[in-house]
PDB file of C-alpha atoms in Angstrom:
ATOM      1  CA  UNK A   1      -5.247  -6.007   4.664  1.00  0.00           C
ATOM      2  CA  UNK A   2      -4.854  -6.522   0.944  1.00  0.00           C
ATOM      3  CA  UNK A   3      -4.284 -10.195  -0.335  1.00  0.00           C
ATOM      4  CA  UNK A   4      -1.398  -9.864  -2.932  1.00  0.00           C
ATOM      5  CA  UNK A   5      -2.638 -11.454  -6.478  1.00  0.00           C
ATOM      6  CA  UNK A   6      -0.113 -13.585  -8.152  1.00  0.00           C
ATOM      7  CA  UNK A   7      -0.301 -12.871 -12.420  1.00  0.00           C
ATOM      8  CA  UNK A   8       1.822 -16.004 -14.201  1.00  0.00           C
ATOM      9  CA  UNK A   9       3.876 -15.653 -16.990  1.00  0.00           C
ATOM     10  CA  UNK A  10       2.855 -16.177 -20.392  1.00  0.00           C
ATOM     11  CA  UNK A  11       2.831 -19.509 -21.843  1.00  0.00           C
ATOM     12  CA  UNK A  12       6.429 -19.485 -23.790  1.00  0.00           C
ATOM     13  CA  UNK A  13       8.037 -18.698 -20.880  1.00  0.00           C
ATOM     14  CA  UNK A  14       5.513 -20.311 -18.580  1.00  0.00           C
ATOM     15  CA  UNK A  15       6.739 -23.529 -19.049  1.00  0.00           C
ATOM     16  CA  UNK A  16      10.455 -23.213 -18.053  1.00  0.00           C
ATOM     17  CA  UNK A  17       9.533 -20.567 -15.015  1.00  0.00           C
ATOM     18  CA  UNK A  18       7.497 -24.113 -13.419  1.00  0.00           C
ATOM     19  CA  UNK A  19      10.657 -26.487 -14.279  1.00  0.00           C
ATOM     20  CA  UNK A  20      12.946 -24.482 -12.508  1.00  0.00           C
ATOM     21  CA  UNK A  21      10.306 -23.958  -9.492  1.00  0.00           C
ATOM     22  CA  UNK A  22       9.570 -27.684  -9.475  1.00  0.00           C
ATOM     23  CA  UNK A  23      13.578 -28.730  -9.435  1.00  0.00           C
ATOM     24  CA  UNK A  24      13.725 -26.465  -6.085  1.00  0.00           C
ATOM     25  CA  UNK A  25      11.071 -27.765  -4.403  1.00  0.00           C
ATOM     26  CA  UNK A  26      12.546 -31.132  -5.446  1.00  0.00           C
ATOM     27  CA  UNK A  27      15.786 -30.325  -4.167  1.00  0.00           C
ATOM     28  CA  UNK A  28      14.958 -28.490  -0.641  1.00  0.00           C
ATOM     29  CA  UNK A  29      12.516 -30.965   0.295  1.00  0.00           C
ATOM     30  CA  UNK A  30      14.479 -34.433  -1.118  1.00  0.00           C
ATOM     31  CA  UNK A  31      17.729 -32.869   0.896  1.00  0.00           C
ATOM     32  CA  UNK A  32      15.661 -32.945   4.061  1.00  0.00           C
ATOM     33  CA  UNK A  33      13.828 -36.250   3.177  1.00  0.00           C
ATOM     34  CA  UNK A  34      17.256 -37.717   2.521  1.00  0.00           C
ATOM     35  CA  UNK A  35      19.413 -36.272   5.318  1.00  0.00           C
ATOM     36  CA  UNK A  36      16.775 -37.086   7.982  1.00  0.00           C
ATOM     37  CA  UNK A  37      16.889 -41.128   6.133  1.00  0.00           C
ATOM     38  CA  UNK A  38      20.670 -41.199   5.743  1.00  0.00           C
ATOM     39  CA  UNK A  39      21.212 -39.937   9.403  1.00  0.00           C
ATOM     40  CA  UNK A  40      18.618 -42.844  11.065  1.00  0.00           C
ATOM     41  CA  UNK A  41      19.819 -45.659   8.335  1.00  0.00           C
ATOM     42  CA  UNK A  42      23.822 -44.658   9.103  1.00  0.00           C
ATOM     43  CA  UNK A  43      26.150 -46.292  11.767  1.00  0.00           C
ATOM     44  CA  UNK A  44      25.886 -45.712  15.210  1.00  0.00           C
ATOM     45  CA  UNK A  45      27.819 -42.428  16.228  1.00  0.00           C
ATOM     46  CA  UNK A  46      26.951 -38.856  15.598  1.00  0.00           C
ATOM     47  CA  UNK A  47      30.047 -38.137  12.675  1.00  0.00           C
ATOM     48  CA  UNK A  48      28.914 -41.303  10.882  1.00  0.00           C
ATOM     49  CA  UNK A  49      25.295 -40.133  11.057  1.00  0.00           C
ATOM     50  CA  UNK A  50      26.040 -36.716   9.958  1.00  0.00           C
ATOM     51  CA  UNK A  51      28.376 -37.890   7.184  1.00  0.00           C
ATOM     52  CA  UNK A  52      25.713 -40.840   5.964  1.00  0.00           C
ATOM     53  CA  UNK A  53      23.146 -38.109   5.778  1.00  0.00           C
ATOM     54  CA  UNK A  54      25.133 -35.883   3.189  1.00  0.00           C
ATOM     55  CA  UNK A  55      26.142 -39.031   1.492  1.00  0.00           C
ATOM     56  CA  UNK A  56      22.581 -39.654   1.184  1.00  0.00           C
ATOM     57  CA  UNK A  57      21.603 -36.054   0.020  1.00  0.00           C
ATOM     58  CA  UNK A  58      24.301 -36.487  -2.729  1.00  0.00           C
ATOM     59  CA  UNK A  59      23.295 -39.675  -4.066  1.00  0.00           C
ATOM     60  CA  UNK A  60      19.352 -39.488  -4.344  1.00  0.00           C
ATOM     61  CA  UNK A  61      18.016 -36.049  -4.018  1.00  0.00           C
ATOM     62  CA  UNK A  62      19.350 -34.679  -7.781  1.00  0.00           C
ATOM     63  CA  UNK A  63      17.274 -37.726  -9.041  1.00  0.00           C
ATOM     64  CA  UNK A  64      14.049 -36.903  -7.092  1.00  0.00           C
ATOM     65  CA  UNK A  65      14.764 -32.957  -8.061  1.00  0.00           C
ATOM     66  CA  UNK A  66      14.698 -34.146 -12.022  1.00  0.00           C
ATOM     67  CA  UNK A  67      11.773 -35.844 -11.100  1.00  0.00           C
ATOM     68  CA  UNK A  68      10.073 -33.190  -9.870  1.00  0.00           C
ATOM     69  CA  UNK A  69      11.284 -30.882 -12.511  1.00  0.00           C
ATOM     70  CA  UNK A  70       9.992 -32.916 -15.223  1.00  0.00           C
ATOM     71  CA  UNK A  71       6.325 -33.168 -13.707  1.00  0.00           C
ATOM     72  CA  UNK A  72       6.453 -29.283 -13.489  1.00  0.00           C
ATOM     73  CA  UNK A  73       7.608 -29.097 -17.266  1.00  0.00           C
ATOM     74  CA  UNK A  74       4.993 -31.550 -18.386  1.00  0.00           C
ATOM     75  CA  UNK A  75       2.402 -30.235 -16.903  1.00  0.00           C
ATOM     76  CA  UNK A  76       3.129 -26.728 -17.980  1.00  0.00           C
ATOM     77  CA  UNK A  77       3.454 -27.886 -21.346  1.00  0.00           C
ATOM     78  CA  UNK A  78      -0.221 -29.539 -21.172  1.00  0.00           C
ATOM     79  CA  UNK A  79      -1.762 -26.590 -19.637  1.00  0.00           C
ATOM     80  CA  UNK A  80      -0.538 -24.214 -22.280  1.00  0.00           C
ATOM     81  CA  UNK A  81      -1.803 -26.406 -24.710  1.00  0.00           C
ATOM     82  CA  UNK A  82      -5.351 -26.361 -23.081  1.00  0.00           C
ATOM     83  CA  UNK A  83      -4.828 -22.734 -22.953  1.00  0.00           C
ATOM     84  CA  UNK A  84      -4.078 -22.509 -26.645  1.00  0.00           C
ATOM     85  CA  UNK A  85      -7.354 -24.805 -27.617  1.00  0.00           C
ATOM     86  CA  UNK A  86      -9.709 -23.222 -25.451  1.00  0.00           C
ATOM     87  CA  UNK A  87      -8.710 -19.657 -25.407  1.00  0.00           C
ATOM     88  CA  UNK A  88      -9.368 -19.724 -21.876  1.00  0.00           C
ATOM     89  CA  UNK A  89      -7.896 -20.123 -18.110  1.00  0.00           C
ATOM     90  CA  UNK A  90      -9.823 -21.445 -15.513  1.00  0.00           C
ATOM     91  CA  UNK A  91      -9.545 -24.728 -13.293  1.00  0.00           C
ATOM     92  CA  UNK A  92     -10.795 -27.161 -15.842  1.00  0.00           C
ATOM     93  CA  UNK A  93      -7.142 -26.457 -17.550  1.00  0.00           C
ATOM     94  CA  UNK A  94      -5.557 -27.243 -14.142  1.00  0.00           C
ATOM     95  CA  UNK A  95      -7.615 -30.266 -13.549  1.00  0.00           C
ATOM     96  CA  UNK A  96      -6.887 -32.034 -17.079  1.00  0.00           C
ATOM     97  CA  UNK A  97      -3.141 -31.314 -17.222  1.00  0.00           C
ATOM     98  CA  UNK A  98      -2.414 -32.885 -13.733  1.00  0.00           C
ATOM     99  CA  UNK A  99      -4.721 -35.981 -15.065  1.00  0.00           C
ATOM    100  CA  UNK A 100      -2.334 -35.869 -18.297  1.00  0.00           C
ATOM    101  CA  UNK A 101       0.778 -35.806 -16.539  1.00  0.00           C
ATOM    102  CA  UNK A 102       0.417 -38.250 -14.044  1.00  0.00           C
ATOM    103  CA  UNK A 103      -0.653 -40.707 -17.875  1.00  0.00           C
ATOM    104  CA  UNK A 104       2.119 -39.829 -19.386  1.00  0.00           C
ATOM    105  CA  UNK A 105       4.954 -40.316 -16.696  1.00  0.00           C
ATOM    106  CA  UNK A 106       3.454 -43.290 -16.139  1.00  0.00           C
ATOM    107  CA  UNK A 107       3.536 -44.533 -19.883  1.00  0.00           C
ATOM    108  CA  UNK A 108       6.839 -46.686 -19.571  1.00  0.00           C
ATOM    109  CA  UNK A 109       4.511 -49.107 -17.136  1.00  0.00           C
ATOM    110  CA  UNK A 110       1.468 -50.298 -19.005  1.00  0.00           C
ATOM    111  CA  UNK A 111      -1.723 -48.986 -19.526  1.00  0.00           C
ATOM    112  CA  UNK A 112      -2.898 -49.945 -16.482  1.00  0.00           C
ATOM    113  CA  UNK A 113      -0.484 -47.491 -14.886  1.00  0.00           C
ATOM    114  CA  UNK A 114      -1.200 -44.941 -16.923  1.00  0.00           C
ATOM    115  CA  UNK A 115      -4.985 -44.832 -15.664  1.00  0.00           C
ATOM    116  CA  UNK A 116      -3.959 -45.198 -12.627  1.00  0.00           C
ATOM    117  CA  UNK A 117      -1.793 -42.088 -12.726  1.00  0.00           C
ATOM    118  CA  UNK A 118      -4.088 -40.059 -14.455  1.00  0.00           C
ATOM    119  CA  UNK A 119      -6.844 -40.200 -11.837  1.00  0.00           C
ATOM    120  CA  UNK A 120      -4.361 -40.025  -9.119  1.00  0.00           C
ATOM    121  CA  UNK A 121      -2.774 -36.501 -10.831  1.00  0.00           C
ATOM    122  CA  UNK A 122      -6.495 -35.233 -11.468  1.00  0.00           C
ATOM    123  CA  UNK A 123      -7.664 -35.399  -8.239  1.00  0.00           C
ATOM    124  CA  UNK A 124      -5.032 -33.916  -6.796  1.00  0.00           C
ATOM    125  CA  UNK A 125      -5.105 -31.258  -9.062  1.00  0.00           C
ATOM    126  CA  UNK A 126      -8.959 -30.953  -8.181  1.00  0.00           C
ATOM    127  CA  UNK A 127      -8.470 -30.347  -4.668  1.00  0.00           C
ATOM    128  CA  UNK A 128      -5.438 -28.024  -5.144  1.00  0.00           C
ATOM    129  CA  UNK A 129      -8.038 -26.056  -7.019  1.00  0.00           C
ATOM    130  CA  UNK A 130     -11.095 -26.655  -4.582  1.00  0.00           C
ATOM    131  CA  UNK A 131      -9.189 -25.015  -1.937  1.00  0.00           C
ATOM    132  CA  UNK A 132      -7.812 -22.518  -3.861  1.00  0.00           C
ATOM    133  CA  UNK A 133     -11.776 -21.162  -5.233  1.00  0.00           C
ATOM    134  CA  UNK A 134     -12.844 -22.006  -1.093  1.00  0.00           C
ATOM    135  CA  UNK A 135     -10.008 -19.636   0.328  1.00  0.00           C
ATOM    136  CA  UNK A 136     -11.259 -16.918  -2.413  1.00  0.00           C
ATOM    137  CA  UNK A 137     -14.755 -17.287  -1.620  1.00  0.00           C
ATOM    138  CA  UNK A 138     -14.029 -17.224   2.218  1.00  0.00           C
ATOM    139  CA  UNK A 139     -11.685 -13.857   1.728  1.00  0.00           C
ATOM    140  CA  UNK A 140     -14.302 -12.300  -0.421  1.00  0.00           C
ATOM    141  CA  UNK A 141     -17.367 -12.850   2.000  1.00  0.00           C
ATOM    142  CA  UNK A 142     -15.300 -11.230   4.520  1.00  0.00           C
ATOM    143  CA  UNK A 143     -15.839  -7.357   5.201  1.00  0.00           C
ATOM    144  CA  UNK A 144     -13.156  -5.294   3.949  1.00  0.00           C
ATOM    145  CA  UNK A 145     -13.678  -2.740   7.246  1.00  0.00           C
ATOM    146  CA  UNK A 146      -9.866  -2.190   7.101  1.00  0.00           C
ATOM    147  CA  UNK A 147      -9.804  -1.118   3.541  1.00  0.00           C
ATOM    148  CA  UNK A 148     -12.340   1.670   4.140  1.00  0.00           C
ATOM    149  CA  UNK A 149     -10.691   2.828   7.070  1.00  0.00           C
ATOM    150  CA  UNK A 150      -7.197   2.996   4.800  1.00  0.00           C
ATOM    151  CA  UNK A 151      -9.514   5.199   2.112  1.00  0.00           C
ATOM    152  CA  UNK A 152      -8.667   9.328   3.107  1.00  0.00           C
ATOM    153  CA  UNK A 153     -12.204  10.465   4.078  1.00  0.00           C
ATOM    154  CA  UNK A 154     -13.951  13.062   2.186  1.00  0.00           C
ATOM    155  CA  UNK A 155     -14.317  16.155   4.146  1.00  0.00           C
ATOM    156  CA  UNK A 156     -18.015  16.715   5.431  1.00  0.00           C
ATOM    157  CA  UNK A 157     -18.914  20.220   5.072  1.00  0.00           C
ATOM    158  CA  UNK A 158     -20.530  21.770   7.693  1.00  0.00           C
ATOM    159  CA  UNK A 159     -24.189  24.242   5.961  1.00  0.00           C
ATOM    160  CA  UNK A 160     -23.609  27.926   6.731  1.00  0.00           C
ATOM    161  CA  UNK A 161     -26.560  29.983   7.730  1.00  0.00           C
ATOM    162  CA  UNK A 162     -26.784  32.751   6.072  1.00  0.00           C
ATOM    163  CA  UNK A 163     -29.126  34.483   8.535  1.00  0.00           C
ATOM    164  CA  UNK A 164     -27.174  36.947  10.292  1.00  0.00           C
ATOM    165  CA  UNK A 165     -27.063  36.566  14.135  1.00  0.00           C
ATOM    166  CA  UNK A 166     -28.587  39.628  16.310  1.00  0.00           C
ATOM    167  CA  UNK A 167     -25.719  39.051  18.915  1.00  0.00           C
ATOM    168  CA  UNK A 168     -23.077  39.601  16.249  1.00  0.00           C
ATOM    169  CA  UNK A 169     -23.776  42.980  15.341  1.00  0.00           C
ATOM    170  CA  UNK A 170     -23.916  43.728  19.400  1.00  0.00           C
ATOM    171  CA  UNK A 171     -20.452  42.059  19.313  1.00  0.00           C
ATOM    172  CA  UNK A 172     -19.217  44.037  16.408  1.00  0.00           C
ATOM    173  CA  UNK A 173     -20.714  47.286  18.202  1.00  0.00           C
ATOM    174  CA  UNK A 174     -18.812  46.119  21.619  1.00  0.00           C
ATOM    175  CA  UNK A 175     -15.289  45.961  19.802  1.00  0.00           C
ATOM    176  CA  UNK A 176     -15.556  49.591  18.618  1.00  0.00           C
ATOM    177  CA  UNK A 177     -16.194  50.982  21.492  1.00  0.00           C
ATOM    178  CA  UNK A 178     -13.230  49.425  22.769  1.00  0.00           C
ATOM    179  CA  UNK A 179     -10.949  50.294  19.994  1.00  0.00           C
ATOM    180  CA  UNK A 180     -12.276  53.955  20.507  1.00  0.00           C
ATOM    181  CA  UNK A 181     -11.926  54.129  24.058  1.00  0.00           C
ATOM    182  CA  UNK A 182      -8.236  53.076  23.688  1.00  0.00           C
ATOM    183  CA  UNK A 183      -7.550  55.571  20.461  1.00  0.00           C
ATOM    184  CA  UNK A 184      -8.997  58.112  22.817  1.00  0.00           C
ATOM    185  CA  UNK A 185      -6.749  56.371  25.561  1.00  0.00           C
ATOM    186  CA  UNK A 186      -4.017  56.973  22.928  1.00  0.00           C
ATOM    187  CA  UNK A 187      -4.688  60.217  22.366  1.00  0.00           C
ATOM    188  CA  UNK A 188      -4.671  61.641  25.984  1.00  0.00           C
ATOM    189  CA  UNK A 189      -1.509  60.135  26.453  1.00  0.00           C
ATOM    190  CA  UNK A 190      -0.195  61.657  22.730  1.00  0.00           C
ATOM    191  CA  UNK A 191      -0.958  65.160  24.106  1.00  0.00           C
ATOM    192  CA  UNK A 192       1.460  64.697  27.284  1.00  0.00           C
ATOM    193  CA  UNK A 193       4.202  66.915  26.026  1.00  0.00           C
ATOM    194  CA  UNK A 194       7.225  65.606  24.806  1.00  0.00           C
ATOM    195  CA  UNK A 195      10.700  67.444  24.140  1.00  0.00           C
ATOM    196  CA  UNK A 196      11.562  68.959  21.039  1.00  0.00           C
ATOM    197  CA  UNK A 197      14.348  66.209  20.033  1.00  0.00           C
ATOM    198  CA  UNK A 198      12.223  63.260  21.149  1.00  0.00           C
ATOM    199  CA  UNK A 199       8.850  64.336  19.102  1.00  0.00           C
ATOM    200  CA  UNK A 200      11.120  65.080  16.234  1.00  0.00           C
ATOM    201  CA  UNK A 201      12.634  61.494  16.132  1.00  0.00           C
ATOM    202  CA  UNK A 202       9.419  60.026  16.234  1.00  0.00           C
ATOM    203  CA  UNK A 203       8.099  62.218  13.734  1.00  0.00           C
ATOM    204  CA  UNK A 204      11.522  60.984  11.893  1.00  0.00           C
ATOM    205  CA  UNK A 205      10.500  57.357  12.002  1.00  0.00           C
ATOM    206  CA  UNK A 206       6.880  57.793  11.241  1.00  0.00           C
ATOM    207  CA  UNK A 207       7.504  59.534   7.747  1.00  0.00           C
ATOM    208  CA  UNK A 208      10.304  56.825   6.931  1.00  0.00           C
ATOM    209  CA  UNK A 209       7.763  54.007   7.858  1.00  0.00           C
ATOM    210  CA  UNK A 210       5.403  55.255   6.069  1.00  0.00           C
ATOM    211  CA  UNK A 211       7.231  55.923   2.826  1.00  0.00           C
ATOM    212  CA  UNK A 212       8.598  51.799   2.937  1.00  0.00           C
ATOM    213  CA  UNK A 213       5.334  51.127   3.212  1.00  0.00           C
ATOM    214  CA  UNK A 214       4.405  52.916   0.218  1.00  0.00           C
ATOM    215  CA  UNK A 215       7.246  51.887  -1.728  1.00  0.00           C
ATOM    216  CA  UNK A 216       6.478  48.726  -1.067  1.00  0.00           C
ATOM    217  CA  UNK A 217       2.976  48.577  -2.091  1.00  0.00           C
ATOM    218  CA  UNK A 218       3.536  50.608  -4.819  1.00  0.00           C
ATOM    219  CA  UNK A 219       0.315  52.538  -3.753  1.00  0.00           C
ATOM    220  CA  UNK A 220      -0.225  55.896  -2.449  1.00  0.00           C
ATOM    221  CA  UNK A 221      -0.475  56.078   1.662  1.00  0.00           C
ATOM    222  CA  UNK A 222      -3.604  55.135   2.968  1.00  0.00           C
ATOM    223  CA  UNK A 223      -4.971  56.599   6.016  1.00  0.00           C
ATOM    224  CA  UNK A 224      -4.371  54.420   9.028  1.00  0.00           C
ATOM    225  CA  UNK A 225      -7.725  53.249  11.405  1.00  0.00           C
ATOM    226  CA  UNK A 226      -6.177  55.639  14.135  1.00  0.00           C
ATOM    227  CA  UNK A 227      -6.339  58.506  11.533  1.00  0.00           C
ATOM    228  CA  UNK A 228     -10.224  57.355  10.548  1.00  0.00           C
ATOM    229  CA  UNK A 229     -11.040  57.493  14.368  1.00  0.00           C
ATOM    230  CA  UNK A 230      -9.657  60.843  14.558  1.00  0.00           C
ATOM    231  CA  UNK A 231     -11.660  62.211  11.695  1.00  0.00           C
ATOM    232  CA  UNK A 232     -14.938  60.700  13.387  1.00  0.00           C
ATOM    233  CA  UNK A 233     -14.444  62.501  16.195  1.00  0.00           C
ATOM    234  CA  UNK A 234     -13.988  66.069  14.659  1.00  0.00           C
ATOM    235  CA  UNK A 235     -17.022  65.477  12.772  1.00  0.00           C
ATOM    236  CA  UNK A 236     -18.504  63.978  15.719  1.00  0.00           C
ATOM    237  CA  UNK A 237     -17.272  67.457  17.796  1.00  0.00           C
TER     238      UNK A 237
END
């Protein structure tokens, strides 16, 4: 099992790809926060809770999905700019644009704020990426037995000795004696006369099979095996 790498846009377009993502997490998870309050904080009765729940969605969750979108702009905008100055990406980049984020949303409220924000957003940010480099360690430590098994094999050749075998040539030896026993066979039961009209239909056939053949090899007529056998035994005789 393959662990699907995730390759981020480039820094341009970078920066409105993480607004857009930060407004919908801001707007799934402030319509739950806010139905859930609405529901508990309405009237008794389940209409009025239903109904005080969207009333609730509609009133505070576009403000917490701005929110949200402008921390995900911000912070995009910071890291390309660490990108830009170091000509590098790693976590440090991470790590110092959630610390400048979380100073400069808080810059309307003193610096005291400000401080205050900035360590907040660069710890965060620092554990985000701690468990991020921990869960890449952890995968890479583990064995990838699956991935070999997925790999197509190479075939495993099996060494040919080329030192003939005594019993083969006793096998070869064994098979023509059979095939001559059976032309022989063949023979004996060739010489059975036949009538005139039958031996000249096969005699017919025979010359028409054997000029397709030669047609279609293009070659002259070869004798046949049965033929060869024939001609060993008249020499033979």
């Amino acid at each position: 099992m393959t662990m699907v790498e995730y390759n981020r846009q480039p820094c341009p377009i970078r920066i409105v790809e993480d607004c857009g993502c930060t407004f919908m997490m801001g707007c799934i998870g402030g319509s739950i926060l806010q139905y859930v309050r609405g529901f508990r904080n309405a009237p008794a009765g389940i209409m009025r809770g239903l109904y005080g729940g969207l009333d609730s969605v509609k009133l505070k969750t576009p403000a917490i999905a701005g929110s949200f979108a402008i921390w995900g702009a911000t912070f995009s905008a910071v890291d390309c700019s660490m990108v830009y100055y170091r000509q590098r990406e790693d976590s440090w980049n991470s790590i110092v644009s959630g610390a400048a984020t979380g100073g400069i949303l808080a810059a309307r409220n003193g610096l005291k704020a400000m401080g205050n924000g900035a360590i907040v957003g660069g710890l965060v940010l620092a554990m985000i990426e701690g468990a991020g480099v921990a869960v890449a360690t952890i995968y890479a430590a583990q064995p990838n037995g699956s991935d070999e098994e997925s790999k197509p094999q190479r075939p495993q050749w099996e060494v040919v000795d080329n030192v003939t075998n005594p019993n083969s040539n006793e096998n070869a030896l064994a098979e023509l004696e059979s095939l001559l026993e059976k032309c022989n066979a063949y023979k004996q039961i060739k010489s059975i006369p036949m009538p005139r009209e039958r031996r000249a239909r096969y005699r017919l056939r025979e010359n028409t099979m054997n000029k397709v053949e030669s047609k279609a090899n293009n070659q002259p007529t070869t004798p046949s095996l049965l033929e060869l056998v024939k001609q060993a035994n008249i020499f033979n005789t």
